[in-house]
PDB file of C-alpha atoms in Angstrom:
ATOM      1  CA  UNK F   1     -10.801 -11.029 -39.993  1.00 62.00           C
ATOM      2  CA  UNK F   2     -13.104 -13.277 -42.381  1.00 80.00           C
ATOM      3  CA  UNK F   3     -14.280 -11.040 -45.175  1.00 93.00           C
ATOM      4  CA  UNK F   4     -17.312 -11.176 -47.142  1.00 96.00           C
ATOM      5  CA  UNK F   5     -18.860 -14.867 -47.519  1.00 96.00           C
ATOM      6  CA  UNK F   6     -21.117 -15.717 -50.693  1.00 97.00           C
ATOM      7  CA  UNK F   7     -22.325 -19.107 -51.704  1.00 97.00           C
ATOM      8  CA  UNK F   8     -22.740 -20.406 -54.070  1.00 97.00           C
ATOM      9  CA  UNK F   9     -19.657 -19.138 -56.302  1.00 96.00           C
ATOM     10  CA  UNK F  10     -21.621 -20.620 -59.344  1.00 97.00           C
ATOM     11  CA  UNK F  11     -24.836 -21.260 -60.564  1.00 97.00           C
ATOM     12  CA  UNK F  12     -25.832 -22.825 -63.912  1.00 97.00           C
ATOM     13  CA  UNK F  13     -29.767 -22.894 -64.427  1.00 97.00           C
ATOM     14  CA  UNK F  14     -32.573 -23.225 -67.345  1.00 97.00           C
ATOM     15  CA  UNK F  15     -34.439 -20.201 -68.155  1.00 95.00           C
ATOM     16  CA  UNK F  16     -37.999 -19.869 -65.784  1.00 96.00           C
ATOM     17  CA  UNK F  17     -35.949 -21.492 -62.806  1.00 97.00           C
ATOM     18  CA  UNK F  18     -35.714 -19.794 -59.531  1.00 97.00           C
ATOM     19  CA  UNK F  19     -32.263 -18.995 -58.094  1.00 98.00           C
ATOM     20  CA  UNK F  20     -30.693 -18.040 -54.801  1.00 98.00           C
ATOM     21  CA  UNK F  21     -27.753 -15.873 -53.625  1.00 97.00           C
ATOM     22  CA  UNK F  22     -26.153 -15.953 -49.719  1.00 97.00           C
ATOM     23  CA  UNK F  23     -24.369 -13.357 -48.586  1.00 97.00           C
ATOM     24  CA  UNK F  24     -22.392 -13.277 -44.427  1.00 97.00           C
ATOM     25  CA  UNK F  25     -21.085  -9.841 -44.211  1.00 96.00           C
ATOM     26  CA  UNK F  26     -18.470  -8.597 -42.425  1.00 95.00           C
ATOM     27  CA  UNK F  27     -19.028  -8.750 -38.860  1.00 93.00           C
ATOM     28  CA  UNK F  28     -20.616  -5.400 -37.209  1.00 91.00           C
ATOM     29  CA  UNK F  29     -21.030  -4.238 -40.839  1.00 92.00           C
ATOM     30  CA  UNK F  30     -24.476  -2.944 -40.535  1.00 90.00           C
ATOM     31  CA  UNK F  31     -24.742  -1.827 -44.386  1.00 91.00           C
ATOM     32  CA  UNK F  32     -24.886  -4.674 -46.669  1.00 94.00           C
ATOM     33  CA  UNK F  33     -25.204  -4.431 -50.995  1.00 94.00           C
ATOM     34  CA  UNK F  34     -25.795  -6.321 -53.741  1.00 97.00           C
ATOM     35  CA  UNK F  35     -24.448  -5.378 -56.936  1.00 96.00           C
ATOM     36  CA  UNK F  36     -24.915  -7.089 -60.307  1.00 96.00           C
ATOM     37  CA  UNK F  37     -21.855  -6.961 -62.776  1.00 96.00           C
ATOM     38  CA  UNK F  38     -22.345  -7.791 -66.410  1.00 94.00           C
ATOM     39  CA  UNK F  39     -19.147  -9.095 -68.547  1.00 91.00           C
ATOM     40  CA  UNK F  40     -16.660  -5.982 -68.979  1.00 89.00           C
ATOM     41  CA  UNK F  41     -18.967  -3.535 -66.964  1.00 92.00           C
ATOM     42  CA  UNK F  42     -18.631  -1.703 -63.364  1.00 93.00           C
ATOM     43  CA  UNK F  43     -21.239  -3.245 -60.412  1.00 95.00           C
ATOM     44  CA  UNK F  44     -24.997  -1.598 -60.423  1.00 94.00           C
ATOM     45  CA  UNK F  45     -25.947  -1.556 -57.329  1.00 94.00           C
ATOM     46  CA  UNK F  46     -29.621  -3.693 -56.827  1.00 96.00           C
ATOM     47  CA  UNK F  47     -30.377  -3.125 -53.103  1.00 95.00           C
ATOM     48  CA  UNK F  48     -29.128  -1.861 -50.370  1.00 93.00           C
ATOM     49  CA  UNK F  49     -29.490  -2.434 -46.628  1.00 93.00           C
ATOM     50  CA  UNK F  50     -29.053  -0.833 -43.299  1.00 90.00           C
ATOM     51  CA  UNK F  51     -29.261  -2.947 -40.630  1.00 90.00           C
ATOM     52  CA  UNK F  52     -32.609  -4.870 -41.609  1.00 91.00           C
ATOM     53  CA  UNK F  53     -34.451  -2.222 -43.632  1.00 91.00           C
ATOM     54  CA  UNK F  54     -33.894  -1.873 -47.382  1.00 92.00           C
ATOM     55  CA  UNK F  55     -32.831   1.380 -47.747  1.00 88.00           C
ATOM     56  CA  UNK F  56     -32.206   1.695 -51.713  1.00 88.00           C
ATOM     57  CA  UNK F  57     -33.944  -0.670 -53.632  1.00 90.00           C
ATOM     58  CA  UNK F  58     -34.899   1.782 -56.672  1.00 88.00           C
ATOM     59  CA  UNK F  59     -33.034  -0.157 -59.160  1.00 89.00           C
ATOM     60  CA  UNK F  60     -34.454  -3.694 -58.027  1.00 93.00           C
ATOM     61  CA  UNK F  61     -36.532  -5.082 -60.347  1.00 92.00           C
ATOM     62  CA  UNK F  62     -39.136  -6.119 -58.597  1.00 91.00           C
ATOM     63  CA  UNK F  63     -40.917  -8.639 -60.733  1.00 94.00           C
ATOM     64  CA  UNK F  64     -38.810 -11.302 -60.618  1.00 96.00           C
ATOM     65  CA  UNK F  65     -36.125 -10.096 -57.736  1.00 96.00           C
ATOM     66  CA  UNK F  66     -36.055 -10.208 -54.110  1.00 96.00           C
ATOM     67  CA  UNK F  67     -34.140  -9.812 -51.075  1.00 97.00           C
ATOM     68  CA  UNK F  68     -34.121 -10.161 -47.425  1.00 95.00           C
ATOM     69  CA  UNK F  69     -32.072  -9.680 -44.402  1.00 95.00           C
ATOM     70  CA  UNK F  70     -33.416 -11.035 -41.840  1.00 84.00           C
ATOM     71  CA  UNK F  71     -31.891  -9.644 -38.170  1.00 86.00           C
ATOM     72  CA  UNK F  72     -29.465  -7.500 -39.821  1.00 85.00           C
ATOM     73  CA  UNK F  73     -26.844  -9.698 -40.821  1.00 92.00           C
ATOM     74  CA  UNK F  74     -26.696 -12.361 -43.778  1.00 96.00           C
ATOM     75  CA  UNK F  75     -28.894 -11.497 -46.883  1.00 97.00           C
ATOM     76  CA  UNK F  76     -30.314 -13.481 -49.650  1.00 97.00           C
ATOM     77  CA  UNK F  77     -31.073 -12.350 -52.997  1.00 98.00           C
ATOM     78  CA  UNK F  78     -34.032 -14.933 -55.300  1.00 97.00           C
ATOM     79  CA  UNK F  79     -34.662 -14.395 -58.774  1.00 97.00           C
ATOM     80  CA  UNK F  80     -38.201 -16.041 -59.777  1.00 96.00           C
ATOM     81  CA  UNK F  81     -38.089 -16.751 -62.777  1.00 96.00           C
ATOM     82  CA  UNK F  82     -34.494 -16.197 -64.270  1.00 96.00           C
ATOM     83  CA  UNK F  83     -34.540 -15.347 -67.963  1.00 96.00           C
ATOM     84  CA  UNK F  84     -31.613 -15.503 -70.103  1.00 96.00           C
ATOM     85  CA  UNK F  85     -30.559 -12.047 -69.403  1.00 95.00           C
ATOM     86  CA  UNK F  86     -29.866 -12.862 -65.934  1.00 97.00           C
ATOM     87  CA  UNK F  87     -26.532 -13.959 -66.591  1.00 97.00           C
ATOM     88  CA  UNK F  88     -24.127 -12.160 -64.964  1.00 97.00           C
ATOM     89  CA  UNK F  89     -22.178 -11.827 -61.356  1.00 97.00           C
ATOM     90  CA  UNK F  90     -23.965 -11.385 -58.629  1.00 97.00           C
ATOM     91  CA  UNK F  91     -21.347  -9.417 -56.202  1.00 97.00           C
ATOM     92  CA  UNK F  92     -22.463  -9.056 -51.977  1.00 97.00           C
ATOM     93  CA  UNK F  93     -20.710  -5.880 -50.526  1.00 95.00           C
ATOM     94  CA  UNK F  94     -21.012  -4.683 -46.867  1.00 93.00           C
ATOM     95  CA  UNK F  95     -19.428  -1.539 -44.827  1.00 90.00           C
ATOM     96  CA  UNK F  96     -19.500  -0.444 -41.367  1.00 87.00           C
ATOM     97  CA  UNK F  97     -22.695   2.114 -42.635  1.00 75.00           C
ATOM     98  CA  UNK F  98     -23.295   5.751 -44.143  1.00 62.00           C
ATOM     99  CA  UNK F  99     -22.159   8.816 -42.307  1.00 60.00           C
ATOM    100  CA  UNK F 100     -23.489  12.102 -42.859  1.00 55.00           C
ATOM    101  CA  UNK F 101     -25.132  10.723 -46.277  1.00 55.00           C
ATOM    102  CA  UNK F 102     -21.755  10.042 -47.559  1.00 59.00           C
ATOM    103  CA  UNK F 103     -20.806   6.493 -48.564  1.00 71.00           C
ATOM    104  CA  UNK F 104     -17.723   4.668 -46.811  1.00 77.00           C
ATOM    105  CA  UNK F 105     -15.762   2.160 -48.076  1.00 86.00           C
ATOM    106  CA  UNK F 106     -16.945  -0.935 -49.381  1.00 90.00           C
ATOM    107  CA  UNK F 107     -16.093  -4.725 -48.923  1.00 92.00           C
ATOM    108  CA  UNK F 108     -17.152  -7.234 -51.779  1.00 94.00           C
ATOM    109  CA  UNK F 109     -17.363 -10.873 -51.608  1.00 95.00           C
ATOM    110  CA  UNK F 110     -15.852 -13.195 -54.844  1.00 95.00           C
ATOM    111  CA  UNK F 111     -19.675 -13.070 -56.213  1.00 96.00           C
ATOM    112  CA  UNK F 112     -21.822 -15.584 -57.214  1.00 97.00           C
ATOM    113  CA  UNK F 113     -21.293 -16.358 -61.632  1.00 96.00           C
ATOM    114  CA  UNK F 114     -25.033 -16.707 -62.585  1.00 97.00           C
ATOM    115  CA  UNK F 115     -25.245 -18.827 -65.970  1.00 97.00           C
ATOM    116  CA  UNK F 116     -29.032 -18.731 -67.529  1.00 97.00           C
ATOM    117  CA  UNK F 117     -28.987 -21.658 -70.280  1.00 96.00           C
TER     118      UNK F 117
ATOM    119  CA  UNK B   1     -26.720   4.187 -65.336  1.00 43.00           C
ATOM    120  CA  UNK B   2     -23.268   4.564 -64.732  1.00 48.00           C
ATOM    121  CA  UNK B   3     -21.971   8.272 -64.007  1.00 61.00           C
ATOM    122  CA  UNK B   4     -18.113   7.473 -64.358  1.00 69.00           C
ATOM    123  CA  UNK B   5     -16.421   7.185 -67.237  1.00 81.00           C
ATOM    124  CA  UNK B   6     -12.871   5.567 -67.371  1.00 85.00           C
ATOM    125  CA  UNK B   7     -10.319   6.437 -70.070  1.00 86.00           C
ATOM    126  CA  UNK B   8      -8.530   4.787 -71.648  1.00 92.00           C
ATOM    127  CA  UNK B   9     -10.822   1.242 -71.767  1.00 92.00           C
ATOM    128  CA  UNK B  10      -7.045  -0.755 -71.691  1.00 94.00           C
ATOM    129  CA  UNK B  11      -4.008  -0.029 -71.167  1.00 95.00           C
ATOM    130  CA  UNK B  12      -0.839  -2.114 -71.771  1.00 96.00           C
ATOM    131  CA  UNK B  13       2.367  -1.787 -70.215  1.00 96.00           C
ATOM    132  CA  UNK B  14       5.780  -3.174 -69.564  1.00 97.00           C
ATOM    133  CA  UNK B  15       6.313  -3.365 -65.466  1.00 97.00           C
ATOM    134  CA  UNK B  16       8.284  -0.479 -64.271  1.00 97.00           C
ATOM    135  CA  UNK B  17       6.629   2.019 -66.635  1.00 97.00           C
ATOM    136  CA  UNK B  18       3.474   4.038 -64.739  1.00 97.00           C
ATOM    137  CA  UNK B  19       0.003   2.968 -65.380  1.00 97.00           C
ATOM    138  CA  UNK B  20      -2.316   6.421 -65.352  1.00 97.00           C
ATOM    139  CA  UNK B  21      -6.264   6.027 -65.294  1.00 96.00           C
ATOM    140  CA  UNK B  22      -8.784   9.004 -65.641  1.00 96.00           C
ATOM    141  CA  UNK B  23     -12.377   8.978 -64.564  1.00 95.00           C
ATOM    142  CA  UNK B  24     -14.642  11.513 -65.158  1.00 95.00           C
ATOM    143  CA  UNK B  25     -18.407  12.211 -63.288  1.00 93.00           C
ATOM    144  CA  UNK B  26     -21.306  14.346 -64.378  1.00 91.00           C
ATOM    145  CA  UNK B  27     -22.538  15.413 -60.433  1.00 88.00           C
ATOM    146  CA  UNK B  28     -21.288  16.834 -57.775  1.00 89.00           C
ATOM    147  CA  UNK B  29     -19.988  14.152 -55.545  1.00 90.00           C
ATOM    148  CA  UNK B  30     -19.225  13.642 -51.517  1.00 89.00           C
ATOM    149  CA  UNK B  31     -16.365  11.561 -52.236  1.00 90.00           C
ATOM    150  CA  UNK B  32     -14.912   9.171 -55.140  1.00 93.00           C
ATOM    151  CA  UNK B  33     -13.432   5.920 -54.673  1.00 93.00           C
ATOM    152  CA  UNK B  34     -10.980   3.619 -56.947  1.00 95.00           C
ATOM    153  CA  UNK B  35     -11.219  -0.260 -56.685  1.00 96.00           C
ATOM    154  CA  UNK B  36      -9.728  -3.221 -58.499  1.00 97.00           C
ATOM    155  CA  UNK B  37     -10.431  -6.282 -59.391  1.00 96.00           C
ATOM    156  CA  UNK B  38      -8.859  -9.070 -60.206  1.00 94.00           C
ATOM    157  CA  UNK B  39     -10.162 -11.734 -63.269  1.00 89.00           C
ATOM    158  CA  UNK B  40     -12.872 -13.705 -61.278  1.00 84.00           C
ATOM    159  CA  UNK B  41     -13.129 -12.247 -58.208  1.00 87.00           C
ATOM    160  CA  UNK B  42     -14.621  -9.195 -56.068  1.00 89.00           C
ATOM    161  CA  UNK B  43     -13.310  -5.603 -55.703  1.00 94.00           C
ATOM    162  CA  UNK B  44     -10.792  -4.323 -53.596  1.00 95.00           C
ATOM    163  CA  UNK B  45     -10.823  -0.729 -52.083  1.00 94.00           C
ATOM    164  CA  UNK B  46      -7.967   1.147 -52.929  1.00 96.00           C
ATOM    165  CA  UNK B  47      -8.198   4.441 -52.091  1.00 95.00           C
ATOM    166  CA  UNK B  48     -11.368   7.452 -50.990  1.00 93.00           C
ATOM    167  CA  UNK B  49     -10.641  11.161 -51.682  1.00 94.00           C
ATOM    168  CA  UNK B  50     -13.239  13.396 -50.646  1.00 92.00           C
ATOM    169  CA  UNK B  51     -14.531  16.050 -52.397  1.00 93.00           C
ATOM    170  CA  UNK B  52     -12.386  18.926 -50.128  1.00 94.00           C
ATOM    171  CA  UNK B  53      -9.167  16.806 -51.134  1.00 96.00           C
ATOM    172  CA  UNK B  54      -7.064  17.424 -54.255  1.00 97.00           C
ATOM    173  CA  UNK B  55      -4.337  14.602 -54.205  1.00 97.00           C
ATOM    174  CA  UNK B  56      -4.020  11.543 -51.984  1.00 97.00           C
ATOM    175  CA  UNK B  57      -1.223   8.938 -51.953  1.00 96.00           C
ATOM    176  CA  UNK B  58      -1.114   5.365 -50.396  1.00 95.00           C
ATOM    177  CA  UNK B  59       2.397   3.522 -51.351  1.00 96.00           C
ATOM    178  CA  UNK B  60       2.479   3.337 -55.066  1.00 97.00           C
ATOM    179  CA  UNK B  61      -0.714   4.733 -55.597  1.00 97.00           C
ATOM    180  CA  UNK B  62      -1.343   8.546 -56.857  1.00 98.00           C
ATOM    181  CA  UNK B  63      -4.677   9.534 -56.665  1.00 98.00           C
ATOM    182  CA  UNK B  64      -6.033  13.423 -57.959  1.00 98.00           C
ATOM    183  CA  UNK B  65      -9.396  14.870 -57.662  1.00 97.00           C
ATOM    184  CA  UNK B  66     -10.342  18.569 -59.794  1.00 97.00           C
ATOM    185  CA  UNK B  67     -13.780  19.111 -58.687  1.00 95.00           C
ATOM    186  CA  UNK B  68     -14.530  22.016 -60.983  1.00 95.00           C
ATOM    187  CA  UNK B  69     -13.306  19.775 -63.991  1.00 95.00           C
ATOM    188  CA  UNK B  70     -15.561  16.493 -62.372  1.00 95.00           C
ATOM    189  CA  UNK B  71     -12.474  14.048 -63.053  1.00 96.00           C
ATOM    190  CA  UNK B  72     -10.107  12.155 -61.430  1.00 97.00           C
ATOM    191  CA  UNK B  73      -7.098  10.259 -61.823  1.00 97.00           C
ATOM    192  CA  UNK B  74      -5.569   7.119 -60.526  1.00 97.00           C
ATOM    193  CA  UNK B  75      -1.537   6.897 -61.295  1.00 98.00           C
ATOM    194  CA  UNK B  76       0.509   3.308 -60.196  1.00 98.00           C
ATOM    195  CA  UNK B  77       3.874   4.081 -59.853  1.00 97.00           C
ATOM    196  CA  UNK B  78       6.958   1.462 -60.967  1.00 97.00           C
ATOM    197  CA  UNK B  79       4.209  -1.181 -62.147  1.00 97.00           C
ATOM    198  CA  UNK B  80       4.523  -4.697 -61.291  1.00 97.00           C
ATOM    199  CA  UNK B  81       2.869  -7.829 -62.990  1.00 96.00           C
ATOM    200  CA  UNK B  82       0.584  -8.159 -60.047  1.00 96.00           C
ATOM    201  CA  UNK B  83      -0.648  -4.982 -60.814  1.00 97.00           C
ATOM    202  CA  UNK B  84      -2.464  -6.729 -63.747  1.00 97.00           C
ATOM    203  CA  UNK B  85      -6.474  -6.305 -62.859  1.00 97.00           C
ATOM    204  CA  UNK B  86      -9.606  -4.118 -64.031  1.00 96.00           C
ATOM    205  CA  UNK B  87      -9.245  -0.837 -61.989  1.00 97.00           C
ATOM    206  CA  UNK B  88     -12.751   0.842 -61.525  1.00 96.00           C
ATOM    207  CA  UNK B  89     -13.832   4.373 -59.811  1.00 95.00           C
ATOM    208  CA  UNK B  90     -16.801   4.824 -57.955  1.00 94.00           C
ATOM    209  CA  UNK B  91     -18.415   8.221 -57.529  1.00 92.00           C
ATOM    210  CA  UNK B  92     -20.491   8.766 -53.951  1.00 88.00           C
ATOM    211  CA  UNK B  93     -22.904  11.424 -55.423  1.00 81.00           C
ATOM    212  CA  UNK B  94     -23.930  14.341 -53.069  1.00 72.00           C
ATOM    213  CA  UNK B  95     -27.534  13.703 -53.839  1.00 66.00           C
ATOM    214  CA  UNK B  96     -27.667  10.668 -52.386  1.00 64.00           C
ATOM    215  CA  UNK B  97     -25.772   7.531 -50.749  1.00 69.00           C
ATOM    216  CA  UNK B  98     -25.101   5.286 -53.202  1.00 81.00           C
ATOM    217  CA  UNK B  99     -21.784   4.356 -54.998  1.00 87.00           C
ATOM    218  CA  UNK B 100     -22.100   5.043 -58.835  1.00 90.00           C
ATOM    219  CA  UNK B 101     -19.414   2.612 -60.559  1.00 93.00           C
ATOM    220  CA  UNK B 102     -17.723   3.268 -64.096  1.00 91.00           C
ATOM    221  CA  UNK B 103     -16.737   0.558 -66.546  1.00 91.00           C
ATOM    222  CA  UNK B 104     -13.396   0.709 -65.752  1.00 94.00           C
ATOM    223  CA  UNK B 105     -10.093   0.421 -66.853  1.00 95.00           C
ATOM    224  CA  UNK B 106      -8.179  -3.108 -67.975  1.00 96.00           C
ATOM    225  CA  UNK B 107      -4.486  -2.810 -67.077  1.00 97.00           C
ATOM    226  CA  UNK B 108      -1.999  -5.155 -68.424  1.00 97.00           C
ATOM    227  CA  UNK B 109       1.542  -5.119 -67.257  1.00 97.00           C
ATOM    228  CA  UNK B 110       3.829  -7.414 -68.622  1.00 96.00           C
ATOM    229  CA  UNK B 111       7.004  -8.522 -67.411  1.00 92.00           C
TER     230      UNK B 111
END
């Protein structure tokens, strides 16, 4: 079974530049994440999806992120403009989908390395 | 913000000696999950205990939950080099579905 896909696996841009991040989740994975790591810190989760709608996208900043998943399955995450604080990992995560409220386990991609020069 | 705390930050040891990890939480949680990852590369599930659970085991891996002390702990048994990675736990809070990551844990074991 093919696990989580992300391209690209690193990104070098100038500050004010716009960026993009693919994820492919696992197939019949309806809940799909992204997470952003900094250096020697555990993932914060950005957004999260079932199926199509954004479910949890409180900690999105909304300025200068997005996100989409269009029909349910691969996701892209833009930053417009990227500023220097933007550097980090950029990790994709998907599972089958929330029972009962309660979170199930979670399969993440290699991430995408995000430089902002 | 992050609601688990990992101690210790490292830990280095020679393989065959046990590696224990704590994590504590601040709320009350449906379940709590530990992951690893390796330098450079995503995380890998290792274990879920849920909140009615008190001890779980999967091969080398010892995991304990004490709900009315909020903390857990993640013990590797007769450690191997490969075991080398950054091991993280991940609280599911009951107020909400969302994974809440520490800062996790770097474990060195040398051979």
């Amino acid at each position: 079974e093919a696990g989580v896909v992300q391209s690209p696996r690193y990104k070098i841009i100038e500050k004010k530049q716009p960026v993009a991040f693919w994820c492919n989740p696992i197939s019949g994975h309806n809940t799909l994440y992204w997470y952003l790591q900094n250096l020697g810190q555990g993932p914060e989760l950005l957004i999260r999806y079932e199926n199509e709608e954004a479910v949890d996208d409180s900690q999105l900043p909304k300025d200068r992120f997005s996100a989409e998943r269009l029909k349910g399955v691969d996701s892209t995450l833009k930053i417009q403009p990227a500023e220097l604080g933007d550097s980090a990992v950029y990790l994709c995560a998907s599972s089958l989908g929330s029972v009962a409220g309660a979170t199930d386990t979670q399969y993440f991609g290699p991430g995408t390395r995000l430089t902002v020069l | 913000s992050q609601q688990g705390e990992e101690d210790p930050q490292a830990l280095s040891i020679q393989e065959g000696e046990n590696a224990t990890m704590n994590c504590s939480y601040k709320t009350s949680i449906n379940n709590l999950q530990w992951y690893r990852q390796n330098s450079g590369r995503g995380l890998v599930h290792l274990i879920l205990i849920r909140s009615n659970e008190r001890e779980k085991h999967s091969g080398r891996l010892r995991v304990t939950l004490d709900t009315s002390k909020k903390s857990s702990s993640l013990l590797i048994t007769a450690s191997r080099a490969a075991d080398t990675a950054s091991y993280f736990c991940a609280t599911d809070q009951a107020s909400g579905s969302r994974l809440t990551f520490g800062e996790g844990t770097q474990l060195t074991v040398n051979p």
